[in-house]
Amino acid sequence: MNNKRVTSFDVAELAGVSRSTVSFVFSEDKQSRIRPETRQKVREAAEKLGYYPNASARALASNQSNTIGLIMTRSPRYIASDNFLPQIIGGLLDIVNQAQLGLLIEWVEPGQQIETYLQLTRAKHIDGMIILTPRFDDPGLTALEQIDIPCVLMGQIPECDLPYVDIDNRASAKLAVDYLIELGHRQIACITNAATAYSSASQRLEGYRDALKAADIALDESLIRIADFDAASGYTQMKDLLKEYPRFSAIFVASDNVALGALAAIHDAGLSVPEDISLVGFDDIPEAAFYYPKLTTVHTPAKEIAEESCHLLMQLLKGETPFSRTINIPTQLIIRESTRMIERSHITTC
Amino acid sequence: MNNKRVTSFDVAELAGVSRSTVSFVFSEDKQSRIRPETRQKVREAAEKLGYYPNASARALASNQSNTIGLIMTRSPRYIASDNFLPQIIGGLLDIVNQAQLGLLIEWVEPGQQIETYLQLTRAKHIDGMIILTPRFDDPGLTALEQIDIPCVLMGQIPECDLPYVDIDNRASAKLAVDYLIELGHRQIACITNAATAYSSASQRLEGYRDALKAADIALDESLIRIADFDAASGYTQMKDLLKEYPRFSAIFVASDNVALGALAAIHDAGLSVPEDISLVGFDDIPEAAFYYPKLTTVHTPAKEIAEESCHLLMQLLKGETPFSRTINIPTQLIIRESTRMIERSHITTC
DNA sequence: AGAGATTATTAACACGCGTTAATCGACAAT
DNA sequence: ATTGTCGATTAACGCGTGTTAATAATCTCT
């Protein structure tokens, strides 16, 4: 219940040294400058007084806040049902904690991007930022390119020169659809993970197209639906898509979250997976292995993505030149129980 | 590409006023002090120069960071698979954004609590904090009681005097189990949502006991298992519990996340829900309505909890005396398809 | 032992803004 | 015109720390 805030001055006084010495002790960079016994004295004094360096003062003086920002590109309504997010946050927290950094979470409204990015960076609330799920139509990104603040994209925007960490969405999606084709399916529907303004969504859709083309299957636009991150949208889109059944025997759903909703719609229609419809998801969120049926899906190493993004950003913060400004994390098709060889009956049906 | 940072001094110069005037314009409190036309001049100058008040300097001078902390009481490994979290974060972001506050996410390691709380509060990185899922065995909480910093618990700790926002876990759990009993079940198992060191876990377990006692059903400790937040632990515990089958015809799983794993274990054992086992979950996460079968569960208004916590904290920050330091959010049993009347066969079996 | 070289320590300024108390200016009443 | 009053504006100090350049202390070598 100390009524007065304790500052480095108090510590200095108690330790019988100057304030600068205290400051040196607490900025671990130049360890060698202070004699070990002096350092010890200071540490003890600080301990006794319960001294914690003031973050704001430190940030002001040193011009770095020791905090990084995680910027989300969608509204809280969609954030609330994104089961990919905890993995990202968990991964970031892990690294950030080790590096003694803070993690600030922000959300940017479409149309406000430039303003928000500038505000965040200029106000120096954060030293750098990670942008989760960037959008093609984000004018703020080009603005960021011209600014000094370190910034890493979790996801790739083709025209954009910012450093990024991503998976190869297009190739991974193709992998998934290839597998369906390999199982004998020729009529394959698709539900995206999000609006195509999100790079991951359009890239995964491209992968779907690639696979069909490679197998000489004509693209049927009527078998494509656009979802919105969550299971509810997957349910709605699948329900709509089922009007076309049995014009398809398999489906690629570009997000496990969305796939869960799609599964429910299929069950509600009295059909089953994989007997009537084979389904491949994307992301391999931790729950995917427990869905009914257990989801065949593309494993996206969320933790690794988070960690690599964070490492990359930290390198940029230190002014180091990273080995590469762009990092691609490999994915992997996980085969579980939501897919199977096409039924002979199905082949004759159409 | 301004090579020099723009400060309030620059704005003042361009607007032809003093720095103080600029400061007054940007702290919206005392609007009346500045003449509208002067205000306008300042705003235009700021706009033209691209001025953003420096957060650190502001925090240092005013002694408030305009940032609140969300403190999580478990390791990143468990954070990564918590599907309740996005709802909380979404809810907080919404409010925090409106109030022009920042949201800092932290994680506290068991054993480090006091140290971490002190560091966070004394360093003034944050003005106040919300502690998610508090633990009984957290010695930091009593430390916090004696400190000036505003703090709100999301969850209740009986011996603890800190303000909190919570649901009535015990009564809600009882509600869920009551419903199972009402359906004719007398042999009811239970899997907790987490270790009993977490208040919500032990309270929900208490509710389970209450219900049994109220119905004069003897408690069978061998039908209780402890899970760890995620589906994987639910799977493991259910698998173990199934050794006791058919000594139970229904189960209360105190978290939808965990319930998903339990469902998978039941399916894997060749049984079905609700035909062989009725299952009630807890939380009503957005996905629960899409599980197979759709989960009967206790709806926990996560968004509301987040919002109320944030509002309460903001009141405390402003120094206002809130109407109540403790807020209880009502829950509701949502009946879907994972529960049904007990089979006659089951009754005769035992 | 004394001069030079090296290291440990400190004084002093800077960081950008909030805020109080004092100053300035305009306008009304006398 | 002078004084008084009130509101708009500013000067100046403080917030707590980082950091450079200068000083003090210690050590090395002849």
Short mmCIF file of C-alpha atoms in Angstrom, two decimals, chain A residues 12-208:
data_model
loop_
_atom_site.label_atom_id
_atom_site.label_comp_id
_atom_site.label_asym_id
_atom_site.label_seq_id
_atom_site.Cartn_x
_atom_site.Cartn_y
_atom_site.Cartn_z
CA ALA A 12 19.14 5.00 -7.11
CA GLU A 13 18.95 6.72 -3.77
CA LEU A 14 18.59 3.49 -1.84
CA ALA A 15 21.36 1.81 -3.78
CA GLY A 16 23.59 4.83 -3.41
CA VAL A 17 24.12 5.29 -7.11
CA SER A 18 22.81 7.64 -9.76
CA ARG A 19 19.61 7.27 -11.71
CA SER A 20 21.53 6.59 -14.88
CA THR A 21 23.15 3.58 -13.34
CA VAL A 22 19.76 2.20 -12.48
CA SER A 23 18.64 2.79 -16.02
CA PHE A 24 21.67 0.95 -17.35
CA VAL A 25 21.01 -1.99 -15.11
CA PHE A 26 17.46 -2.27 -16.38
CA SER A 27 18.31 -2.01 -20.04
CA GLU A 28 20.03 -5.31 -20.44
CA ASP A 29 21.72 -4.39 -23.68
CA LYS A 30 25.04 -3.19 -22.47
CA GLN A 31 25.53 -5.55 -19.57
CA SER A 32 29.23 -4.93 -19.50
CA ARG A 33 28.98 -1.30 -18.58
CA ILE A 34 28.07 -1.86 -14.97
CA ARG A 35 30.16 -3.68 -12.43
CA PRO A 36 28.48 -6.85 -11.18
CA GLU A 37 28.46 -5.78 -7.56
CA THR A 38 26.85 -2.45 -8.42
CA ARG A 39 24.30 -4.25 -10.52
CA GLN A 40 23.55 -6.48 -7.58
CA LYS A 41 23.07 -3.54 -5.26
CA VAL A 42 20.66 -1.93 -7.68
CA ARG A 43 18.68 -5.10 -8.18
CA GLU A 44 18.27 -5.56 -4.46
CA ALA A 45 17.16 -2.00 -3.94
CA ALA A 46 14.65 -2.34 -6.76
CA GLU A 47 13.36 -5.56 -5.32
CA LYS A 48 12.98 -4.09 -1.88
CA LEU A 49 11.09 -1.06 -3.13
CA GLY A 50 8.99 -2.99 -5.60
CA TYR A 51 10.23 -0.97 -8.52
CA TYR A 52 8.91 -1.57 -12.03
CA PRO A 53 10.15 0.68 -14.81
CA ASN A 54 7.33 2.79 -16.18
CA ALA A 55 6.42 1.55 -19.60
CA SER A 56 5.18 4.86 -20.95
CA ALA A 57 8.21 6.81 -19.86
CA ARG A 58 10.43 4.17 -21.26
CA ALA A 59 8.55 4.15 -24.52
CA LEU A 60 8.70 7.90 -24.76
CA ALA A 61 12.38 8.13 -24.07
CA SER A 62 13.51 5.22 -26.16
CA ASN A 63 10.99 5.67 -28.92
CA GLN A 64 9.84 2.10 -28.81
CA SER A 65 6.86 0.70 -27.04
CA ASN A 66 7.92 -2.92 -26.92
CA THR A 67 4.47 -3.82 -28.05
CA ILE A 68 3.33 -5.29 -31.32
CA GLY A 69 -0.13 -5.16 -32.78
CA LEU A 70 -2.26 -7.93 -34.18
CA ILE A 71 -4.60 -6.32 -36.66
CA MET A 72 -7.75 -8.09 -37.68
CA THR A 73 -9.44 -7.14 -40.89
CA ARG A 74 -13.00 -7.95 -40.03
CA SER A 75 -15.66 -6.88 -37.61
CA PRO A 76 -16.05 -8.35 -34.11
CA ARG A 77 -19.13 -10.18 -35.29
CA TYR A 78 -16.96 -12.37 -37.49
CA ILE A 79 -14.11 -12.52 -35.07
CA ALA A 80 -16.39 -14.12 -32.51
CA SER A 81 -16.79 -17.34 -34.44
CA ASP A 82 -13.35 -17.79 -35.87
CA ASN A 83 -11.85 -20.92 -34.40
CA PHE A 84 -8.62 -20.35 -36.20
CA LEU A 85 -7.96 -17.29 -34.11
CA PRO A 86 -7.15 -18.93 -30.76
CA GLN A 87 -4.35 -20.85 -32.40
CA ILE A 88 -2.89 -17.67 -33.81
CA ILE A 89 -3.19 -15.83 -30.55
CA GLY A 90 -1.78 -18.75 -28.62
CA GLY A 91 1.20 -18.93 -30.95
CA LEU A 92 1.85 -15.22 -30.79
CA LEU A 93 1.52 -15.06 -27.02
CA ASP A 94 4.10 -17.73 -26.67
CA ILE A 95 6.76 -15.90 -28.65
CA VAL A 96 5.82 -12.46 -27.49
CA ASN A 97 6.07 -13.52 -23.90
CA GLN A 98 9.54 -14.91 -24.33
CA ALA A 99 10.64 -11.71 -26.00
CA GLN A 100 9.16 -9.56 -23.25
CA LEU A 101 6.86 -7.81 -25.66
CA GLY A 102 3.25 -6.80 -25.34
CA LEU A 103 0.52 -7.86 -27.73
CA LEU A 104 -2.13 -5.33 -28.65
CA ILE A 105 -5.19 -6.51 -30.52
CA GLU A 106 -6.91 -4.20 -32.91
CA TRP A 107 -9.62 -4.43 -35.44
CA VAL A 108 -9.87 -2.33 -38.55
CA GLU A 109 -13.10 -1.38 -40.18
CA PRO A 110 -13.27 -1.59 -43.97
CA GLY A 111 -13.01 1.93 -45.29
CA GLN A 112 -11.04 3.08 -42.29
CA GLN A 113 -7.87 1.17 -43.02
CA ILE A 114 -5.49 3.96 -43.95
CA GLU A 115 -6.65 6.10 -41.08
CA THR A 116 -6.32 3.26 -38.59
CA TYR A 117 -2.92 2.08 -39.75
CA LEU A 118 -1.55 5.59 -39.68
CA GLN A 119 -2.97 6.25 -36.28
CA LEU A 120 -1.53 3.05 -34.89
CA THR A 121 1.89 3.56 -36.33
CA ARG A 122 2.28 7.29 -35.89
CA ALA A 123 0.92 7.34 -32.39
CA LYS A 124 3.68 4.84 -31.62
CA HIS A 125 1.37 2.73 -29.61
CA ILE A 126 3.01 -0.22 -31.30
CA ASP A 127 6.43 -0.84 -32.78
CA GLY A 128 5.20 -3.08 -35.53
CA MET A 129 2.18 -4.99 -36.63
CA ILE A 130 0.92 -8.24 -37.97
CA ILE A 131 -2.06 -8.07 -40.27
CA LEU A 132 -4.24 -11.12 -40.12
CA THR A 133 -6.17 -12.14 -43.22
CA PRO A 134 -5.38 -9.17 -45.44
CA ARG A 135 -7.83 -8.09 -48.09
CA PHE A 136 -7.19 -7.32 -51.74
CA ASP A 137 -9.20 -4.17 -51.54
CA ASP A 138 -7.32 -2.72 -48.60
CA PRO A 139 -5.94 0.66 -49.67
CA GLY A 140 -4.07 0.90 -46.40
CA LEU A 141 -1.55 -1.70 -47.47
CA THR A 142 0.01 0.43 -50.17
CA ALA A 143 0.13 3.26 -47.66
CA LEU A 144 2.01 0.96 -45.30
CA GLU A 145 4.56 0.13 -47.95
CA GLN A 146 5.70 3.72 -47.94
CA ILE A 147 6.00 4.00 -44.22
CA ASP A 148 8.89 3.00 -42.08
CA ILE A 149 6.99 0.90 -39.59
CA PRO A 150 7.64 -2.82 -39.67
CA CYS A 151 4.66 -4.83 -40.73
CA VAL A 152 4.10 -8.47 -41.55
CA LEU A 153 1.14 -9.88 -43.42
CA MET A 154 -0.36 -13.20 -42.43
CA GLY A 155 -1.44 -13.99 -45.91
CA GLN A 156 -0.23 -12.84 -49.27
CA ILE A 157 -1.45 -10.03 -51.48
CA PRO A 158 0.09 -10.36 -54.95
CA GLU A 159 0.58 -6.71 -55.83
CA CYS A 160 1.80 -5.93 -52.37
CA ASP A 161 5.44 -5.70 -51.47
CA LEU A 162 5.12 -6.14 -47.73
CA PRO A 163 6.79 -9.06 -46.01
CA TYR A 164 4.47 -11.94 -45.38
CA VAL A 165 4.08 -15.38 -43.91
CA ASP A 166 1.61 -17.63 -45.56
CA ILE A 167 0.83 -21.07 -46.83
CA ASP A 168 0.47 -21.74 -50.51
CA ASN A 169 -3.29 -21.52 -50.48
CA ARG A 170 -3.67 -22.19 -54.15
CA ALA A 171 -1.51 -25.28 -54.29
CA SER A 172 -2.95 -26.60 -51.05
CA ALA A 173 -6.49 -26.24 -52.29
CA LYS A 174 -5.53 -27.98 -55.49
CA LEU A 175 -4.08 -30.80 -53.41
CA ALA A 176 -7.38 -31.22 -51.63
CA VAL A 177 -9.43 -31.25 -54.81
CA ASP A 178 -6.89 -33.48 -56.54
CA TYR A 179 -7.52 -36.00 -53.85
CA LEU A 180 -11.25 -35.92 -54.46
CA ILE A 181 -10.62 -36.44 -58.14
CA GLU A 182 -8.28 -39.27 -57.36
CA LEU A 183 -11.13 -40.91 -55.45
CA GLY A 184 -13.12 -40.89 -58.66
CA HIS A 185 -15.20 -37.80 -58.11
CA ARG A 186 -15.82 -35.66 -61.16
CA GLN A 187 -18.61 -33.46 -59.98
CA ILE A 188 -17.16 -31.41 -57.22
CA ALA A 189 -18.74 -28.41 -55.55
CA CYS A 190 -16.97 -25.71 -53.60
CA ILE A 191 -17.78 -23.39 -50.75
CA THR A 192 -15.21 -20.69 -50.03
CA ASN A 193 -13.99 -19.77 -46.60
CA ALA A 194 -14.84 -16.11 -46.98
CA ALA A 195 -15.60 -13.35 -49.43
CA THR A 196 -13.18 -13.32 -52.34
CA ALA A 197 -11.87 -9.95 -51.24
CA TYR A 198 -9.82 -11.96 -48.77
CA SER A 199 -6.74 -13.24 -50.47
CA SER A 200 -6.91 -16.69 -48.91
CA ALA A 201 -10.44 -17.14 -50.17
CA SER A 202 -9.74 -16.27 -53.77
CA GLN A 203 -6.50 -18.22 -53.79
CA ARG A 204 -8.17 -21.35 -52.51
CA LEU A 205 -10.87 -20.93 -55.09
CA GLU A 206 -8.16 -20.67 -57.73
CA GLY A 207 -6.68 -23.92 -56.49
CA TYR A 208 -10.07 -25.55 -56.88
#
